[in-house]
Amino acid sequence: MRRDTHLTALRAAAKVAFSMAFVGGCSAQVQSGVASTGDEADTTPATSNCEAVVAEAFPTESPYPGEKQNVSPEVISCCEVLLAASNGAPAHHRWDCCANVVQDDPKISVACSPWGPPVPPEMTWHGRPSRGPSASVRLDLREPARRARPAVPHLPHLTASAIATWRARMLNEHGSARVFEGLARQFEGAGFEAHLVEEVRGFADEERRHGVLCGAVVEALGGEALTEAPVGEAYPEHADDATPLESALRNMLSICCLSETVAVALIGAERIEMPAGELRDLLTQIYADEVGHSRFGWRMLDALSQRLDDEIKERLGDYLEVAFAHLEEHELAHLPEGSLPPPEGVVYGLCSGPDARGLFFDTVEQVIVPGLERHGIPARRAWMRRHGGAGLS
């Protein structure tokens, strides 16, 4: 990522957070996707057998980023099979496999991926635990995606990474619709005006449309807009001593002021470097909506901050300690340091993980924290506690 791109994307996020005019837009994405070469069928184990082999090798499933271990060639081969069969996100042992496959193997394509906001954390969240089996559903967007296919450049050496990246974005964007549906329900329960509730419901529709658009890129590249989607975590209602208003504000901060502001910077940087064409036009549609989602949160803070007493603002600052930790874990999991596409990767929106991580931290420290402080919410304290006093001079 060029330095001027970094600065321009950062300024764009700042203009949204501080309620000013905005300009154009990189992206964040989920870890490893695996492209099949078409040669594996006769030389690799069956998926069902591989699930047993991998489960025996890793009795306890590891959270991101997994741990490199001295495993047999059979386990590595089975990990490659499972990653390939699931488009990079098998139901179990994803991070164990990602940490132990041969990362420079041409069959493995590490990709920066999803943008859409994750489910906000509960106040009691202390980091992502190791998880057992989780339910999933089939996400099939092939029909609408094929109707929206853009013209894309032909770069065969990058096709596998691009398909993995845009399929992960499809999954994340489509799944984030339920996050906004949860926020709309909360706004309604807290007594917000009907037009605000409907505006948030509209954001959910936009996220589903983003899923289709990302799937359209997968189809245009020769893949299928089809994958398994995890059922996901329950939307938090914050059943502690928070009022309905405070509960809604916690989630709004996490979704709009944190996650979507980061998305504005990351997608913005990707959009700046992508050459003109139908793919950039598609990305611009997504970017414009993400700007609206972020701006909504900052606009609501502008309207409400004068009505919030100091105690509520202090408690929101306490919640931010959890929200910042959750945001950081989520973003770094989707911005792998091993994502280092060649310069021409910008044609497909493939981002450099290390560069995107730098932009993420700058967005938090130079945009989000000052923006929240401006409204009397102690975000600086929350971020410094998160990092033991490091950062933010």
GROMACS .gro file of C-alpha atoms in nm:
model
  393
    1MET     CA    1   0.000   0.000   0.000
    2ARG     CA    2   0.142   0.336  -0.098
    3ARG     CA    3   0.191   0.591   0.176
    4ASP     CA    4  -0.034   0.843   0.001
    5THR     CA    5  -0.308   0.578  -0.019
    6HIS     CA    6  -0.274   0.514   0.355
    7LEU     CA    7  -0.307   0.883   0.438
    8THR     CA    8  -0.595   0.948   0.201
    9ALA     CA    9  -0.794   0.651   0.335
   10LEU     CA   10  -0.726   0.765   0.691
   11ARG     CA   11  -0.849   1.116   0.610
   12ALA     CA   12  -1.163   0.970   0.454
   13ALA     CA   13  -1.243   0.783   0.776
   14ALA     CA   14  -1.174   1.096   0.981
   15LYS     CA   15  -1.411   1.302   0.770
   16VAL     CA   16  -1.688   1.050   0.833
   17ALA     CA   17  -1.620   1.034   1.207
   18PHE     CA   18  -1.610   1.409   1.242
   19SER     CA   19  -1.922   1.465   1.029
   20MET     CA   20  -1.749   1.628   0.734
   21ALA     CA   21  -1.757   1.563   0.359
   22PHE     CA   22  -1.589   1.237   0.256
   23VAL     CA   23  -1.371   1.103  -0.021
   24GLY     CA   24  -1.299   0.764  -0.172
   25GLY     CA   25  -1.194   0.428  -0.030
   26CYS     CA   26  -0.883  -0.119   0.095
   27SER     CA   27  -1.039  -0.399   0.272
   28ALA     CA   28  -1.012  -0.653   0.547
   29GLN     CA   29  -1.055  -1.027   0.484
   30VAL     CA   30  -1.060  -1.375   0.657
   31GLN     CA   31  -0.750  -1.595   0.656
   32SER     CA   32  -0.668  -1.886   0.432
   33GLY     CA   33  -0.862  -1.991   0.128
   34VAL     CA   34  -0.747  -2.289  -0.075
   35ALA     CA   35  -0.776  -2.326  -0.446
   36SER     CA   36  -0.806  -2.671  -0.594
   37THR     CA   37  -0.571  -2.736  -0.883
   38GLY     CA   38  -0.794  -3.012  -1.016
   39ASP     CA   39  -0.520  -3.273  -0.965
   40GLU     CA   40  -0.591  -3.372  -0.606
   41ALA     CA   41  -0.875  -3.621  -0.651
   42ASP     CA   42  -0.658  -3.928  -0.709
   43THR     CA   43  -0.373  -3.837  -0.476
   44THR     CA   44  -0.527  -3.701  -0.156
   45PRO     CA   45  -0.738  -3.864   0.116
   46ALA     CA   46  -1.118  -3.841   0.119
   47THR     CA   47  -1.270  -3.555   0.316
   48SER     CA   48  -1.444  -3.786   0.565
   49ASN     CA   49  -1.120  -3.969   0.642
   50CYS     CA   50  -0.935  -3.641   0.674
   51GLU     CA   51  -1.174  -3.510   0.936
   52ALA     CA   52  -1.081  -3.805   1.157
   53VAL     CA   53  -0.708  -3.768   1.086
   54VAL     CA   54  -0.709  -3.397   1.175
   55ALA     CA   55  -0.926  -3.445   1.484
   56GLU     CA   56  -0.679  -3.707   1.614
   57ALA     CA   57  -0.381  -3.478   1.544
   58PHE     CA   58  -0.541  -3.184   1.726
   59PRO     CA   59  -0.749  -3.320   2.018
   60THR     CA   60  -0.823  -2.965   2.136
   61GLU     CA   61  -0.927  -2.716   1.872
   62SER     CA   62  -0.716  -2.399   1.876
   63PRO     CA   63  -0.840  -2.042   1.834
   64TYR     CA   64  -0.683  -1.801   1.586
   65PRO     CA   65  -0.402  -1.806   1.480
   66GLY     CA   66  -0.343  -2.169   1.570
   67GLU     CA   67  -0.007  -2.317   1.669
   68LYS     CA   68   0.262  -2.461   1.444
   69GLN     CA   69   0.327  -2.823   1.545
   70ASN     CA   70   0.540  -3.113   1.428
   71VAL     CA   71   0.268  -3.301   1.242
   72SER     CA   72   0.296  -3.574   0.981
   73PRO     CA   73   0.272  -3.520   0.603
   74GLU     CA   74  -0.063  -3.703   0.617
   75VAL     CA   75  -0.203  -3.440   0.856
   76ILE     CA   76  -0.075  -3.157   0.634
   77SER     CA   77  -0.229  -3.322   0.328
   78CYS     CA   78  -0.559  -3.368   0.508
   79CYS     CA   79  -0.557  -3.006   0.622
   80GLU     CA   80  -0.516  -2.900   0.260
   81VAL     CA   81  -0.809  -3.122   0.160
   82LEU     CA   82  -1.036  -2.979   0.431
   83LEU     CA   83  -0.940  -2.620   0.356
   84ALA     CA   84  -1.000  -2.672  -0.014
   85ALA     CA   85  -1.334  -2.850   0.037
   86SER     CA   86  -1.463  -2.568   0.259
   87ASN     CA   87  -1.325  -2.269   0.067
   88GLY     CA   88  -1.079  -2.202   0.347
   89ALA     CA   89  -1.315  -2.225   0.645
   90PRO     CA   90  -1.381  -2.584   0.756
   91ALA     CA   91  -1.627  -2.634   1.040
   92HIS     CA   92  -1.354  -2.762   1.273
   93HIS     CA   93  -0.978  -2.710   1.321
   94ARG     CA   94  -0.954  -2.422   1.078
   95TRP     CA   95  -0.675  -2.243   1.264
   96ASP     CA   96  -0.490  -2.566   1.348
   97CYS     CA   97  -0.477  -2.639   0.976
   98CYS     CA   98  -0.393  -2.283   0.873
   99ALA     CA   99  -0.096  -2.280   1.111
  100ASN     CA  100   0.038  -2.612   0.986
  101VAL     CA  101  -0.007  -2.615   0.609
  102VAL     CA  102   0.291  -2.515   0.398
  103GLN     CA  103   0.219  -2.146   0.347
  104ASP     CA  104   0.420  -2.109   0.027
  105ASP     CA  105   0.244  -2.405  -0.133
  106PRO     CA  106   0.080  -2.277  -0.454
  107LYS     CA  107  -0.240  -2.458  -0.359
  108ILE     CA  108  -0.274  -2.235  -0.051
  109SER     CA  109  -0.379  -1.876  -0.105
  110VAL     CA  110  -0.374  -1.650   0.200
  111ALA     CA  111  -0.623  -1.368   0.159
  112CYS     CA  112  -0.729  -1.052   0.336
  113SER     CA  113  -1.107  -1.076   0.359
  114PRO     CA  114  -1.441  -0.966   0.520
  115TRP     CA  115  -1.559  -0.613   0.585
  116GLY     CA  116  -1.901  -0.642   0.746
  117PRO     CA  117  -1.925  -0.587   1.124
  118PRO     CA  118  -1.913  -0.892   1.350
  119VAL     CA  119  -2.162  -0.952   1.631
  120PRO     CA  120  -2.070  -0.709   1.913
  121PRO     CA  121  -1.923  -0.856   2.231
  122GLU     CA  122  -2.096  -0.893   2.566
  123MET     CA  123  -1.954  -0.693   2.855
  124THR     CA  124  -1.815  -1.021   2.995
  125TRP     CA  125  -1.627  -1.112   2.675
  126HIS     CA  126  -1.262  -1.205   2.747
  127GLY     CA  127  -1.133  -1.325   2.413
  128ARG     CA  128  -1.240  -1.597   2.174
  129PRO     CA  129  -1.229  -1.940   2.341
  130SER     CA  130  -1.152  -2.266   2.171
  131ARG     CA  131  -1.475  -2.389   2.020
  132GLY     CA  132  -1.621  -2.729   1.967
  133PRO     CA  133  -1.842  -2.826   1.675
  134SER     CA  134  -2.061  -2.544   1.545
  135ALA     CA  135  -2.368  -2.556   1.323
  136SER     CA  136  -2.362  -2.417   0.973
  137VAL     CA  137  -2.607  -2.348   0.693
  138ARG     CA  138  -2.564  -2.343   0.318
  139LEU     CA  139  -2.526  -1.997   0.169
  140ASP     CA  140  -2.612  -2.015  -0.201
  141LEU     CA  141  -2.608  -1.680  -0.383
  142ARG     CA  142  -2.528  -1.820  -0.727
  143GLU     CA  143  -2.845  -1.711  -0.905
  144PRO     CA  144  -2.850  -1.342  -0.806
  145ALA     CA  145  -2.469  -1.322  -0.821
  146ARG     CA  146  -2.458  -1.443  -1.180
  147ARG     CA  147  -2.696  -1.165  -1.283
  148ALA     CA  148  -2.460  -0.905  -1.135
  149ARG     CA  149  -2.124  -1.035  -1.264
  150PRO     CA  150  -1.879  -0.755  -1.347
  151ALA     CA  151  -1.617  -0.770  -1.617
  152VAL     CA  152  -1.286  -0.857  -1.449
  153PRO     CA  153  -0.925  -0.865  -1.575
  154HIS     CA  154  -0.771  -1.202  -1.663
  155LEU     CA  155  -0.477  -1.272  -1.432
  156PRO     CA  156  -0.459  -1.652  -1.396
  157HIS     CA  157  -0.181  -1.651  -1.135
  158LEU     CA  158  -0.404  -1.447  -0.900
  159THR     CA  159  -0.740  -1.609  -0.968
  160ALA     CA  160  -0.727  -1.856  -0.678
  161SER     CA  161  -0.646  -1.586  -0.423
  162ALA     CA  162  -0.910  -1.355  -0.566
  163ILE     CA  163  -1.182  -1.619  -0.550
  164ALA     CA  164  -1.089  -1.706  -0.190
  165THR     CA  165  -1.090  -1.338  -0.095
  166TRP     CA  166  -1.420  -1.243  -0.254
  167ARG     CA  167  -1.597  -1.560  -0.136
  168ALA     CA  168  -1.490  -1.475   0.221
  169ARG     CA  169  -1.621  -1.122   0.171
  170MET     CA  170  -1.948  -1.265   0.040
  171LEU     CA  171  -1.986  -1.474   0.355
  172ASN     CA  172  -1.902  -1.191   0.591
  173GLU     CA  173  -2.108  -0.921   0.422
  174HIS     CA  174  -2.419  -1.135   0.390
  175GLY     CA  175  -2.385  -1.256   0.749
  176SER     CA  176  -2.355  -0.905   0.890
  177ALA     CA  177  -2.715  -0.832   0.788
  178ARG     CA  178  -2.833  -0.997   1.108
  179VAL     CA  179  -2.610  -0.764   1.309
  180PHE     CA  180  -2.804  -0.465   1.179
  181GLU     CA  181  -3.133  -0.649   1.223
  182GLY     CA  182  -3.039  -0.694   1.590
  183LEU     CA  183  -2.951  -0.326   1.622
  184ALA     CA  184  -3.283  -0.226   1.463
  185ARG     CA  185  -3.472  -0.439   1.718
  186GLN     CA  186  -3.275  -0.276   1.997
  187PHE     CA  187  -3.343   0.073   1.869
  188GLU     CA  188  -3.713  -0.008   1.851
  189GLY     CA  189  -3.712  -0.148   2.205
  190ALA     CA  190  -3.528   0.159   2.335
  191GLY     CA  191  -3.795   0.390   2.192
  192PHE     CA  192  -3.604   0.543   1.901
  193GLU     CA  193  -3.809   0.712   1.632
  194ALA     CA  194  -3.949   0.483   1.364
  195HIS     CA  195  -3.751   0.642   1.081
  196LEU     CA  196  -3.423   0.561   1.262
  197VAL     CA  197  -3.530   0.200   1.315
  198GLU     CA  198  -3.616   0.171   0.946
  199GLU     CA  199  -3.284   0.328   0.847
  200VAL     CA  200  -3.097   0.057   1.038
  201ARG     CA  201  -3.316  -0.214   0.884
  202GLY     CA  202  -3.218  -0.072   0.548
  203PHE     CA  203  -2.853  -0.127   0.641
  204ALA     CA  204  -2.930  -0.500   0.679
  205ASP     CA  205  -3.071  -0.505   0.326
  206GLU     CA  206  -2.756  -0.332   0.201
  207GLU     CA  207  -2.533  -0.593   0.365
  208ARG     CA  208  -2.724  -0.874   0.196
  209ARG     CA  209  -2.684  -0.693  -0.134
  210HIS     CA  210  -2.309  -0.662  -0.064
  211GLY     CA  211  -2.300  -1.040  -0.021
  212VAL     CA  212  -2.451  -1.081  -0.367
  213LEU     CA  213  -2.207  -0.830  -0.519
  214CYS     CA  214  -1.910  -1.010  -0.365
  215GLY     CA  215  -2.052  -1.339  -0.491
  216ALA     CA  216  -2.081  -1.179  -0.835
  217VAL     CA  217  -1.705  -1.125  -0.835
  218VAL     CA  218  -1.651  -1.491  -0.738
  219GLU     CA  219  -1.870  -1.598  -1.031
  220ALA     CA  220  -1.695  -1.360  -1.270
  221LEU     CA  221  -1.361  -1.514  -1.171
  222GLY     CA  222  -1.485  -1.865  -1.247
  223GLY     CA  223  -1.582  -1.972  -0.894
  224GLU     CA  224  -1.924  -2.035  -0.736
  225ALA     CA  225  -2.108  -1.804  -0.498
  226LEU     CA  226  -2.169  -2.098  -0.268
  227THR     CA  227  -2.028  -2.182   0.075
  228GLU     CA  228  -2.111  -2.301   0.425
  229ALA     CA  229  -2.200  -2.022   0.666
  230PRO     CA  230  -2.167  -2.063   1.044
  231VAL     CA  231  -2.488  -2.004   1.235
  232GLY     CA  232  -2.299  -1.748   1.441
  233GLU     CA  233  -2.313  -1.606   1.789
  234ALA     CA  234  -2.624  -1.470   1.959
  235TYR     CA  235  -2.677  -1.096   1.928
  236PRO     CA  236  -2.599  -0.941   2.271
  237GLU     CA  237  -2.882  -0.779   2.464
  238HIS     CA  238  -2.653  -0.678   2.755
  239ALA     CA  239  -2.866  -0.820   3.031
  240ASP     CA  240  -2.665  -0.653   3.308
  241ASP     CA  241  -2.768  -0.327   3.472
  242ALA     CA  242  -2.762  -0.130   3.146
  243THR     CA  243  -3.080   0.049   3.038
  244PRO     CA  244  -3.229  -0.029   2.693
  245LEU     CA  245  -3.076   0.297   2.565
  246GLU     CA  246  -2.730   0.219   2.703
  247SER     CA  247  -2.746  -0.138   2.568
  248ALA     CA  248  -2.833  -0.008   2.223
  249LEU     CA  249  -2.552   0.248   2.237
  250ARG     CA  250  -2.296  -0.018   2.331
  251ASN     CA  251  -2.381  -0.217   2.021
  252MET     CA  252  -2.406   0.091   1.800
  253LEU     CA  253  -2.056   0.197   1.906
  254SER     CA  254  -1.916  -0.150   1.831
  255ILE     CA  255  -2.093  -0.185   1.497
  256CYS     CA  256  -2.098   0.165   1.346
  257CYS     CA  257  -1.832   0.374   1.517
  258LEU     CA  258  -1.571   0.099   1.545
  259SER     CA  259  -1.617  -0.177   1.284
  260GLU     CA  260  -1.772   0.029   1.006
  261THR     CA  261  -1.527   0.317   1.049
  262VAL     CA  262  -1.242   0.069   1.010
  263ALA     CA  263  -1.419  -0.067   0.701
  264VAL     CA  264  -1.434   0.284   0.552
  265ALA     CA  265  -1.056   0.318   0.585
  266LEU     CA  266  -0.972  -0.034   0.461
  267ILE     CA  267  -1.212  -0.045   0.168
  268GLY     CA  268  -1.119   0.312   0.092
  269ALA     CA  269  -0.751   0.228   0.051
  270GLU     CA  270  -0.835  -0.071  -0.167
  271ARG     CA  271  -1.062   0.141  -0.386
  272ILE     CA  272  -0.798   0.411  -0.432
  273GLU     CA  273  -0.544   0.164  -0.571
  274MET     CA  274  -0.786  -0.038  -0.786
  275PRO     CA  275  -0.783   0.071  -1.152
  276ALA     CA  276  -1.099   0.206  -1.313
  277GLY     CA  277  -1.343  -0.053  -1.442
  278GLU     CA  278  -1.653  -0.252  -1.351
  279LEU     CA  279  -1.493  -0.412  -1.047
  280ARG     CA  280  -1.401  -0.072  -0.904
  281ASP     CA  281  -1.755   0.048  -0.972
  282LEU     CA  282  -1.888  -0.251  -0.776
  283LEU     CA  283  -1.650  -0.179  -0.490
  284THR     CA  284  -1.760   0.184  -0.490
  285GLN     CA  285  -2.122   0.077  -0.433
  286ILE     CA  286  -2.016  -0.121  -0.126
  287TYR     CA  287  -1.792   0.159  -0.004
  288ALA     CA  288  -2.067   0.420  -0.026
  289ASP     CA  289  -2.296   0.207   0.191
  290GLU     CA  290  -2.024   0.146   0.450
  291VAL     CA  291  -1.969   0.521   0.473
  292GLY     CA  292  -2.340   0.557   0.546
  293HIS     CA  293  -2.330   0.291   0.818
  294SER     CA  294  -2.035   0.455   0.990
  295ARG     CA  295  -2.175   0.804   0.952
  296PHE     CA  296  -2.504   0.692   1.110
  297GLY     CA  297  -2.324   0.598   1.433
  298TRP     CA  298  -2.132   0.923   1.453
  299ARG     CA  299  -2.446   1.120   1.367
  300MET     CA  300  -2.637   0.949   1.648
  301LEU     CA  301  -2.356   1.034   1.891
  302ASP     CA  302  -2.377   1.397   1.783
  303ALA     CA  303  -2.748   1.394   1.857
  304LEU     CA  304  -2.737   1.202   2.185
  305SER     CA  305  -2.412   1.290   2.360
  306GLN     CA  306  -2.550   1.606   2.522
  307ARG     CA  307  -2.832   1.399   2.675
  308LEU     CA  308  -2.600   1.135   2.823
  309ASP     CA  309  -2.487   1.194   3.179
  310ASP     CA  310  -2.130   1.141   3.296
  311GLU     CA  311  -2.209   0.803   3.454
  312ILE     CA  312  -2.339   0.658   3.127
  313LYS     CA  313  -2.036   0.791   2.939
  314GLU     CA  314  -1.806   0.634   3.197
  315ARG     CA  315  -1.982   0.300   3.162
  316LEU     CA  316  -1.961   0.325   2.782
  317GLY     CA  317  -1.588   0.381   2.829
  318ASP     CA  318  -1.573   0.062   3.034
  319TYR     CA  319  -1.754  -0.125   2.756
  320LEU     CA  320  -1.508   0.010   2.502
  321GLU     CA  321  -1.227  -0.183   2.671
  322VAL     CA  322  -1.412  -0.501   2.570
  323ALA     CA  323  -1.520  -0.365   2.232
  324PHE     CA  324  -1.167  -0.257   2.134
  325ALA     CA  325  -1.026  -0.599   2.230
  326HIS     CA  326  -1.298  -0.770   2.028
  327LEU     CA  327  -1.241  -0.540   1.730
  328GLU     CA  328  -0.866  -0.597   1.734
  329GLU     CA  329  -0.898  -0.974   1.754
  330HIS     CA  330  -1.151  -0.980   1.472
  331GLU     CA  331  -0.958  -0.751   1.239
  332LEU     CA  332  -0.618  -0.914   1.289
  333ALA     CA  333  -0.771  -1.257   1.229
  334HIS     CA  334  -0.896  -1.125   0.896
  335LEU     CA  335  -0.577  -0.938   0.804
  336PRO     CA  336  -0.315  -1.216   0.808
  337GLU     CA  337   0.047  -1.107   0.797
  338GLY     CA  338   0.106  -1.378   0.537
  339SER     CA  339  -0.116  -1.198   0.285
  340LEU     CA  340   0.147  -1.046   0.054
  341PRO     CA  341   0.007  -1.032  -0.299
  342PRO     CA  342   0.220  -0.903  -0.588
  343PRO     CA  343   0.172  -0.538  -0.692
  344GLU     CA  344  -0.076  -0.629  -0.963
  345GLY     CA  345  -0.301  -0.778  -0.692
  346VAL     CA  346  -0.464  -0.435  -0.656
  347VAL     CA  347  -0.653  -0.514  -0.979
  348TYR     CA  348  -0.860  -0.768  -0.782
  349GLY     CA  349  -0.857  -0.580  -0.451
  350LEU     CA  350  -0.606  -0.815  -0.288
  351CYS     CA  351  -0.460  -0.634   0.011
  352SER     CA  352  -0.130  -0.660   0.195
  353GLY     CA  353  -0.199  -0.791   0.544
  354PRO     CA  354   0.084  -0.596   0.713
  355ASP     CA  355  -0.016  -0.272   0.539
  356ALA     CA  356  -0.382  -0.318   0.624
  357ARG     CA  357  -0.292  -0.388   0.988
  358GLY     CA  358  -0.102  -0.060   1.002
  359LEU     CA  359  -0.401   0.126   0.861
  360PHE     CA  360  -0.628  -0.046   1.114
  361PHE     CA  361  -0.424   0.070   1.412
  362ASP     CA  362  -0.392   0.423   1.274
  363THR     CA  363  -0.769   0.439   1.220
  364VAL     CA  364  -0.836   0.340   1.580
  365GLU     CA  365  -0.575   0.571   1.732
  366GLN     CA  366  -0.611   0.874   1.504
  367VAL     CA  367  -0.980   0.864   1.414
  368ILE     CA  368  -1.199   0.649   1.639
  369VAL     CA  369  -1.047   0.732   1.978
  370PRO     CA  370  -1.042   1.111   1.920
  371GLY     CA  371  -1.393   1.096   1.772
  372LEU     CA  372  -1.533   0.926   2.080
  373GLU     CA  373  -1.339   1.151   2.317
  374ARG     CA  374  -1.497   1.449   2.142
  375HIS     CA  375  -1.832   1.323   2.269
  376GLY     CA  376  -1.710   1.280   2.625
  377ILE     CA  377  -1.663   0.903   2.612
  378PRO     CA  378  -1.328   0.794   2.765
  379ALA     CA  379  -1.203   0.599   2.465
  380ARG     CA  380  -0.838   0.692   2.515
  381ARG     CA  381  -0.842   0.532   2.859
  382ALA     CA  382  -1.008   0.219   2.718
  383TRP     CA  383  -0.755   0.180   2.437
  384MET     CA  384  -0.454   0.244   2.662
  385ARG     CA  385  -0.576  -0.010   2.916
  386ARG     CA  386  -0.616  -0.255   2.631
  387HIS     CA  387  -0.250  -0.206   2.545
  388GLY     CA  388  -0.111  -0.157   2.894
  389GLY     CA  389  -0.056   0.213   2.838
  390ALA     CA  390   0.123   0.167   2.504
  391GLY     CA  391   0.030   0.372   2.200
  392LEU     CA  392  -0.154   0.703   2.190
  393SER     CA  393   0.096   0.958   2.307
   0.00000   0.00000   0.00000
